[in-house]
CSV table of C-alpha atoms in Angstrom, one decimal:
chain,number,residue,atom,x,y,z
A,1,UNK,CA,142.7,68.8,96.2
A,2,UNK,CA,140.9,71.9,97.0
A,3,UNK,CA,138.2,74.0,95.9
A,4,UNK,CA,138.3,77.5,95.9
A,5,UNK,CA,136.0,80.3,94.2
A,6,UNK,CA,138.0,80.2,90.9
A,7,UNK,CA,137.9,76.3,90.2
A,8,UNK,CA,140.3,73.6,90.2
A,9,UNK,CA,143.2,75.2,89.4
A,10,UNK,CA,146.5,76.4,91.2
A,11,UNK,CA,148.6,79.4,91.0
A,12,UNK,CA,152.1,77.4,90.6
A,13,UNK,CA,152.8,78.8,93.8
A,14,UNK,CA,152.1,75.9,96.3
A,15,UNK,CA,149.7,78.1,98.3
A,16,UNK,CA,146.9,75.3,97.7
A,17,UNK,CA,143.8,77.6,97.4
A,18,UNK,CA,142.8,80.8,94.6
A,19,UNK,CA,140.4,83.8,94.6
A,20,UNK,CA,139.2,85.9,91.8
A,21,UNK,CA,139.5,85.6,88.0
A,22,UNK,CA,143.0,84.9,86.7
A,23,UNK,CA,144.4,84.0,90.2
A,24,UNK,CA,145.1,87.3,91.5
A,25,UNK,CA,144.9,88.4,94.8
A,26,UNK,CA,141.8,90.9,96.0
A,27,UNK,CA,142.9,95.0,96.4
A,28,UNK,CA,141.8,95.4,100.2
A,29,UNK,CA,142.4,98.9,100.2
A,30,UNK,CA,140.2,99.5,97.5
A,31,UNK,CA,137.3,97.5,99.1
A,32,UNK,CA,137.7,99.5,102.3
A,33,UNK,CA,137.4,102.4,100.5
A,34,UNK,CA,134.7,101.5,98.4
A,35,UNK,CA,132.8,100.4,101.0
A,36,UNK,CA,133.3,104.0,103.1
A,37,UNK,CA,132.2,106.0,100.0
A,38,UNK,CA,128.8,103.7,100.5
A,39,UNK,CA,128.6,104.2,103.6
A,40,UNK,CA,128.9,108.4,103.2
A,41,UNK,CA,126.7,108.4,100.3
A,42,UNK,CA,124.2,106.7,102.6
A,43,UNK,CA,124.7,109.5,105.5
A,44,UNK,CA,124.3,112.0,102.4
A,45,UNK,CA,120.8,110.8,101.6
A,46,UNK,CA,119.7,110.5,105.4
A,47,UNK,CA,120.6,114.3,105.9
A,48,UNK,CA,118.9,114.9,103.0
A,49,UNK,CA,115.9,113.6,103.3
A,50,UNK,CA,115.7,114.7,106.7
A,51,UNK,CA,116.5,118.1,105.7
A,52,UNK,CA,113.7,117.8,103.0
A,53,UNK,CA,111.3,116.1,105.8
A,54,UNK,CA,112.2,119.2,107.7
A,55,UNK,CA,111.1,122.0,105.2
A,56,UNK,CA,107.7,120.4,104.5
A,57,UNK,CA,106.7,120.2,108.2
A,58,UNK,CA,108.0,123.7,108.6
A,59,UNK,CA,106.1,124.6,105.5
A,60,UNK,CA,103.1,123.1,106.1
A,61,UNK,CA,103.2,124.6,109.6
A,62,UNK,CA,103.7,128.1,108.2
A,63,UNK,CA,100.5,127.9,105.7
A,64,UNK,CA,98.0,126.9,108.6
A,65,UNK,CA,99.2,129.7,110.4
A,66,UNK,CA,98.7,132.2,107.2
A,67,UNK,CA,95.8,130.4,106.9
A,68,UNK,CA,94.7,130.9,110.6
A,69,UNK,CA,95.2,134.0,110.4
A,70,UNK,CA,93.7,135.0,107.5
A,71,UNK,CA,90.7,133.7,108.9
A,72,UNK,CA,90.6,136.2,112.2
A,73,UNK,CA,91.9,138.8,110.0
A,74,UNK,CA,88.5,138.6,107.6
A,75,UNK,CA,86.2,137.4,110.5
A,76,UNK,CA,87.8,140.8,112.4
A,77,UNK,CA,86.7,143.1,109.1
A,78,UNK,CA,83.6,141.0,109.0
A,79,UNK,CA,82.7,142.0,112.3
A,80,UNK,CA,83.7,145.4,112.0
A,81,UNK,CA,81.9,145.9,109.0
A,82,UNK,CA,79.1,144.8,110.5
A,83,UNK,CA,78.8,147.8,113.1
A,84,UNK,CA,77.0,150.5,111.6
A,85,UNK,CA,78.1,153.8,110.2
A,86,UNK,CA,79.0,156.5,112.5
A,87,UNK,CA,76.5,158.8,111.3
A,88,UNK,CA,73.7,155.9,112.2
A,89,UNK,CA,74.7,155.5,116.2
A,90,UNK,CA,72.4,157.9,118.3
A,91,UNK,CA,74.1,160.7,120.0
A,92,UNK,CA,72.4,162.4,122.9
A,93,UNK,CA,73.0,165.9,122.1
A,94,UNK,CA,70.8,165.4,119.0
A,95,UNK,CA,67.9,163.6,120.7
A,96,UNK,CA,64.4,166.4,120.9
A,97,UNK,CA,63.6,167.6,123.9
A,98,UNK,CA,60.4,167.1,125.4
A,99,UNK,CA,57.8,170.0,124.6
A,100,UNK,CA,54.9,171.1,127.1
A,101,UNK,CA,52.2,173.4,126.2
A,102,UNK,CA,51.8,176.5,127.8
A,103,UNK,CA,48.6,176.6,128.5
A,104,UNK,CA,47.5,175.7,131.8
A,105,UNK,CA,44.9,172.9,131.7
A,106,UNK,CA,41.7,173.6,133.1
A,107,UNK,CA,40.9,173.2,136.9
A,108,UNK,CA,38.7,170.3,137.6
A,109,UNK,CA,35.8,171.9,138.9
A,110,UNK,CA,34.2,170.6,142.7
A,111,UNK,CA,31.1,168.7,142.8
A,112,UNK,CA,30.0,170.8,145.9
A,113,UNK,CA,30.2,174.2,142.7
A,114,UNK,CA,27.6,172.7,141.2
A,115,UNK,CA,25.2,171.2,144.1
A,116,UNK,CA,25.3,174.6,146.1
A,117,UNK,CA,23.3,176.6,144.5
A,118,UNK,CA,20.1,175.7,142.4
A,119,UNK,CA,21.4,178.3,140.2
A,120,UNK,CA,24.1,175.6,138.8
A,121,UNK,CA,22.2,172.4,139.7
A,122,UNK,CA,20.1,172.3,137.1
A,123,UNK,CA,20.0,168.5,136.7
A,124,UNK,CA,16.2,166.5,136.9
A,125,UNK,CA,15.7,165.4,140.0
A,126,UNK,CA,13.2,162.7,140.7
A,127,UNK,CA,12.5,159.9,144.1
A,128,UNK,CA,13.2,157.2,141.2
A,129,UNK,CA,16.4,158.6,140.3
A,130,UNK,CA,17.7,159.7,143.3
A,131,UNK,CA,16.8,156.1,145.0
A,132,UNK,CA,17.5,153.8,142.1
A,133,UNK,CA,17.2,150.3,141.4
A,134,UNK,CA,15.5,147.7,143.8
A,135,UNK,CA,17.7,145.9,146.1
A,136,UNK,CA,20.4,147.8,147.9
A,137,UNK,CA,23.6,146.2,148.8
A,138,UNK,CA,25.5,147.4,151.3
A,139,UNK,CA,28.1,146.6,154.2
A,140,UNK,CA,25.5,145.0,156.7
A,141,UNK,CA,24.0,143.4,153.6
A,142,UNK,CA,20.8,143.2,151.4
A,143,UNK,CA,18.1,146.4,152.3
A,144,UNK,CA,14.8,145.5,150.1
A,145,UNK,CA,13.6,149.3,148.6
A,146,UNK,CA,9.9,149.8,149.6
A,147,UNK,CA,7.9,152.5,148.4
A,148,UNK,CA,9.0,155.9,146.8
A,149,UNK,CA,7.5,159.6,147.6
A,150,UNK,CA,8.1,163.0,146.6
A,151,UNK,CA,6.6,166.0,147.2
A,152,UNK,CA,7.3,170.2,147.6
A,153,UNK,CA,5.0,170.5,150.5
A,154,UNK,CA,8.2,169.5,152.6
A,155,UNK,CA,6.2,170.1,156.3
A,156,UNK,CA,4.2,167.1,155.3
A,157,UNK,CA,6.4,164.7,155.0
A,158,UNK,CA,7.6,165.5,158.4
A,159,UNK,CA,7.1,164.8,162.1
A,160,UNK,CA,7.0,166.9,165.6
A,161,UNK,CA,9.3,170.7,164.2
A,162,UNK,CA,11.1,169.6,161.7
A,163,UNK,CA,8.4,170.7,159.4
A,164,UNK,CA,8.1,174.6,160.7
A,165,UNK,CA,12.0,174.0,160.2
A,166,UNK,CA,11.7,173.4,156.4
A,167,UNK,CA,9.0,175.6,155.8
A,168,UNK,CA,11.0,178.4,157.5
A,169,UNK,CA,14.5,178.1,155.5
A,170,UNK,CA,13.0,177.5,152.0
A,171,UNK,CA,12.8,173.5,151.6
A,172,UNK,CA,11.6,173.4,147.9
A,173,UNK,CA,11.2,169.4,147.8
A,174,UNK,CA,11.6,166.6,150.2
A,175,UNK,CA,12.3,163.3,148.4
A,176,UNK,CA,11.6,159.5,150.3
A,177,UNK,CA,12.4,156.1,149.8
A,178,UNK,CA,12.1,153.2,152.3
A,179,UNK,CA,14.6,150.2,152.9
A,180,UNK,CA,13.9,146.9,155.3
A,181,UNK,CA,16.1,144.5,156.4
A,182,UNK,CA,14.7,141.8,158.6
A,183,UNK,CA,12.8,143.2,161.2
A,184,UNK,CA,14.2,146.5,160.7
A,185,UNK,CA,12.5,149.2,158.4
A,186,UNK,CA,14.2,153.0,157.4
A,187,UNK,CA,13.2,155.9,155.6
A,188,UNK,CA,15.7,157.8,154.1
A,189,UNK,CA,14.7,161.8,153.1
A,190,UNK,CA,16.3,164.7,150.9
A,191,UNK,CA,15.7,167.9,151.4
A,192,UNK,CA,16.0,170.3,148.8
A,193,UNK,CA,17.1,174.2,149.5
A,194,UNK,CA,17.9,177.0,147.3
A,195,UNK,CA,21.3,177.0,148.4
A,196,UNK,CA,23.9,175.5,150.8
A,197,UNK,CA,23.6,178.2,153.3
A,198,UNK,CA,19.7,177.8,153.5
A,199,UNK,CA,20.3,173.5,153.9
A,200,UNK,CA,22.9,174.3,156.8
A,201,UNK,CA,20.6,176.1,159.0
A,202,UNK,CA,18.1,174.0,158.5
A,203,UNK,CA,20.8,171.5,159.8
A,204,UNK,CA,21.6,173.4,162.5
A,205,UNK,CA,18.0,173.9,163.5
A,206,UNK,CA,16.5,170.6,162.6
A,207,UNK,CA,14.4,169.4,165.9
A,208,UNK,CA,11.6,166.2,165.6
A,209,UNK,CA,12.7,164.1,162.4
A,210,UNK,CA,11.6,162.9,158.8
A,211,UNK,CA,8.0,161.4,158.9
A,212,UNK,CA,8.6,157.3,157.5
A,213,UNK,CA,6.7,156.3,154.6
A,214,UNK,CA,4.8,152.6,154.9
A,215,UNK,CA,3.3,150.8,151.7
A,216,UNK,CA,4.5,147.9,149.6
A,217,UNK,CA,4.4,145.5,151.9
A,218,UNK,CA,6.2,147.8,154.5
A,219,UNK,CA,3.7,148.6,157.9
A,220,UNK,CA,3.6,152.0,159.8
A,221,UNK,CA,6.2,151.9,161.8
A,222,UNK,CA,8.1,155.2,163.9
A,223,UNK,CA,4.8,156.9,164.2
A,224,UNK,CA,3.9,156.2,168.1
A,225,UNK,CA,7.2,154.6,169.4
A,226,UNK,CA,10.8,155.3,170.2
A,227,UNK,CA,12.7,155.3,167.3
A,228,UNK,CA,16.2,156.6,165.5
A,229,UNK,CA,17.1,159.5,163.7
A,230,UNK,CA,20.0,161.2,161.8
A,231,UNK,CA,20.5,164.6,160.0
A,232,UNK,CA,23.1,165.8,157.8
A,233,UNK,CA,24.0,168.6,155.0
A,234,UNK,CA,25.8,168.5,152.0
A,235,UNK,CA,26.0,171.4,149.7
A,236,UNK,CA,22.1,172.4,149.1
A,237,UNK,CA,20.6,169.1,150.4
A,238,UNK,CA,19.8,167.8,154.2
A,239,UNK,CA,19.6,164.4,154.1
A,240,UNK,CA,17.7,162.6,157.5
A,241,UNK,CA,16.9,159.0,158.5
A,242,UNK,CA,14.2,157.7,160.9
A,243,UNK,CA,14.7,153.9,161.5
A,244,UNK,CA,12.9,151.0,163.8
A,245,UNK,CA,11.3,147.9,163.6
A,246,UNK,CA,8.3,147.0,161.6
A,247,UNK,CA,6.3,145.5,164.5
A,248,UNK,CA,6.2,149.0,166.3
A,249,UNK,CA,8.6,147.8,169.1
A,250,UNK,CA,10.5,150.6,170.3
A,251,UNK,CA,14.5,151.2,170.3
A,252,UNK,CA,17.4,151.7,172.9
A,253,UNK,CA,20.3,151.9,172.4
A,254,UNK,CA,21.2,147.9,172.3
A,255,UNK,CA,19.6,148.1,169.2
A,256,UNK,CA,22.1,148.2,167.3
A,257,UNK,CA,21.2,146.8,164.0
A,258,UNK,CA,19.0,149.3,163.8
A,259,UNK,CA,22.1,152.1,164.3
A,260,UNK,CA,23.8,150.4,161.7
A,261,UNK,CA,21.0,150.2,159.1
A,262,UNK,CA,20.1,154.0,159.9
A,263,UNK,CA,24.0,155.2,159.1
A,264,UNK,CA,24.8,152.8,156.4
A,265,UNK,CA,21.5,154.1,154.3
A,266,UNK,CA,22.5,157.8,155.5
A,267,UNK,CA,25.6,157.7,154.0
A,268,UNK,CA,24.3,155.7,150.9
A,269,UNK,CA,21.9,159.0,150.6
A,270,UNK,CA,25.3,161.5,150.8
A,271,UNK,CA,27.0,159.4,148.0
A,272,UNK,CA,23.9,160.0,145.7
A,273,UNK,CA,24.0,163.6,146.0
A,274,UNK,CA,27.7,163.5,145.5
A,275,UNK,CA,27.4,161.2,142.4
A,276,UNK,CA,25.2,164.1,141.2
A,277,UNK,CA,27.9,166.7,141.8
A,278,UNK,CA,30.4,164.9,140.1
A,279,UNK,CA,28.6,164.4,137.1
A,280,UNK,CA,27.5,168.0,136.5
A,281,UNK,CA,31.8,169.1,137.6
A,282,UNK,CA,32.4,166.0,134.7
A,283,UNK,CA,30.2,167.4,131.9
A,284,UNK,CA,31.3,170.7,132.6
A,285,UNK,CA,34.7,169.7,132.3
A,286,UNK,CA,34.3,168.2,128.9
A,287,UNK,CA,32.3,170.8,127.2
A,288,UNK,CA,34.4,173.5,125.4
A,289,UNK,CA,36.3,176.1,127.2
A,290,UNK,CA,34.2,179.7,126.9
């Protein structure tokens, strides 16, 4: 005896086996198409789906790019708006043009207008002022000031013709000052004229030289030996230098710290005079116009 899926039972046929409820036989066309309908109802759903799958990416694609550029869109106006008006920029045909006055400022005067004539130079004028200070330093270095002298009997402060010379072309004051340096010792004079062209023949003429002024600690010295001497003119003023040594020994040429000492304090004597020149042209160039 056999068992099949519907129980102990035969058909009355002699077949031996059974399938189904009530005996029958199975429909295998029916199955074959059932199971084909599943089969496209499954493909159905895939395609579907996939479709669906599809348009979200595709949609979620398209809002990040509306969304992107939305963003440089307003960042674009943001930056534009940020630019100033028209109206604001600066334009170069509207920018002033520079103004200059018309009036021609004044000439700076010279200082030699105001040291050539006594007329003009009007400024005190003292040994202590023109020789200020007490050391003096200069390119050879330190020069000690010794004693001061001033006096408007100019031929007496003056050796060998250099006082007929003076006298003779108007010398209204002869100023003195001495400087040492080591073993060397210089007097430095000023003479005073009424004008420039009475100081430049007194230049030109000028024979024998300044007469050296000891005291303060500073000996005779250029009185009975060879010694040094320079003369120059600036404006109203002749300015001279005798130099030597303090223990009377005489000078040649060799000697030439004592060259130096004579033309450094020479030209230290023409910048004192200019100084003065310069501040009379500076004064008179700040006070009102006339």
């Amino acid at each position: 005896m056999s068992f099949g899926h519907g129980g102990p039972h035969g058909d009355g046929r002699g077949d031996g086996g059974g399938f189904g409820a009530g005996g029958q036989s199975p429909d295998w066309n029916a199955l074959a198409e059932e199971n084909a309908r599943a089969k496209r109802r499954k493909t159905v759903l895939w395609t579907a789906f996939g479709v669906i799958a599809t348009g979200l990416v595709a949609a979620i694609v398209a809002t990040v790019l509306v969304t992107v550029n939305k963003d440089d869109g307003t960042k674009s106006d943001a930056a534009h708006k940020s630019l100033p008006p028209t109206a604001t920029l600066p334009s170069p045909s509207t920018s002033a043009s520079p103004r200059f006055s018309s009036v021609a400022p004044r000439p700076v005067p010279s200082p030699s207008e105001y040291l050539n004539s006594a007329a003009r130079d009007t400024a005190p004028l003292t040994a202590a002022g023109l020789f200020p200070g007490g050391e003096l330093r200069l390119d050879a270095g330190t020069y000690d000031k010794g004693p001061l002298a001033a006096t408007g009997d100019c031929a007496s402060a003056a050796q060998g013709a250099l006082g007929g010379v003076l006298k003779a072309n108007g010398c209204r004051q002869l100023l003195r000052a001495t400087y040492t340096r080591g073993g060397v010792a210089v007097t430095v004079g000023v003479a005073v004229f009424d004008s420039a062209g009475a100081a430049a023949k007194a230049k030109e003429q000028a024979r024998g030289n300044v007469a050296s002024l000891p005291g303060s600690g500073v000996p005779v010295f250029c009185r009975t030996t060879v010694c040094r001497s320079t003369t120059n003119a600036y404006a109203r003023y002749v300015y001279l230098t005798v130099g030597g040594f303090r223990d009377g020994k005489a000078v040649t040429k060799a000697d030439t710290e004592v060259f130096r000492a004579g033309d450094e304090l020479s030209t230290y004597a023409f910048r004192q005079i200019y100084a003065r020149g310069v501040a009379a042209a500076s004064k008179a160039a700040a006070s009102p116009a006339p």
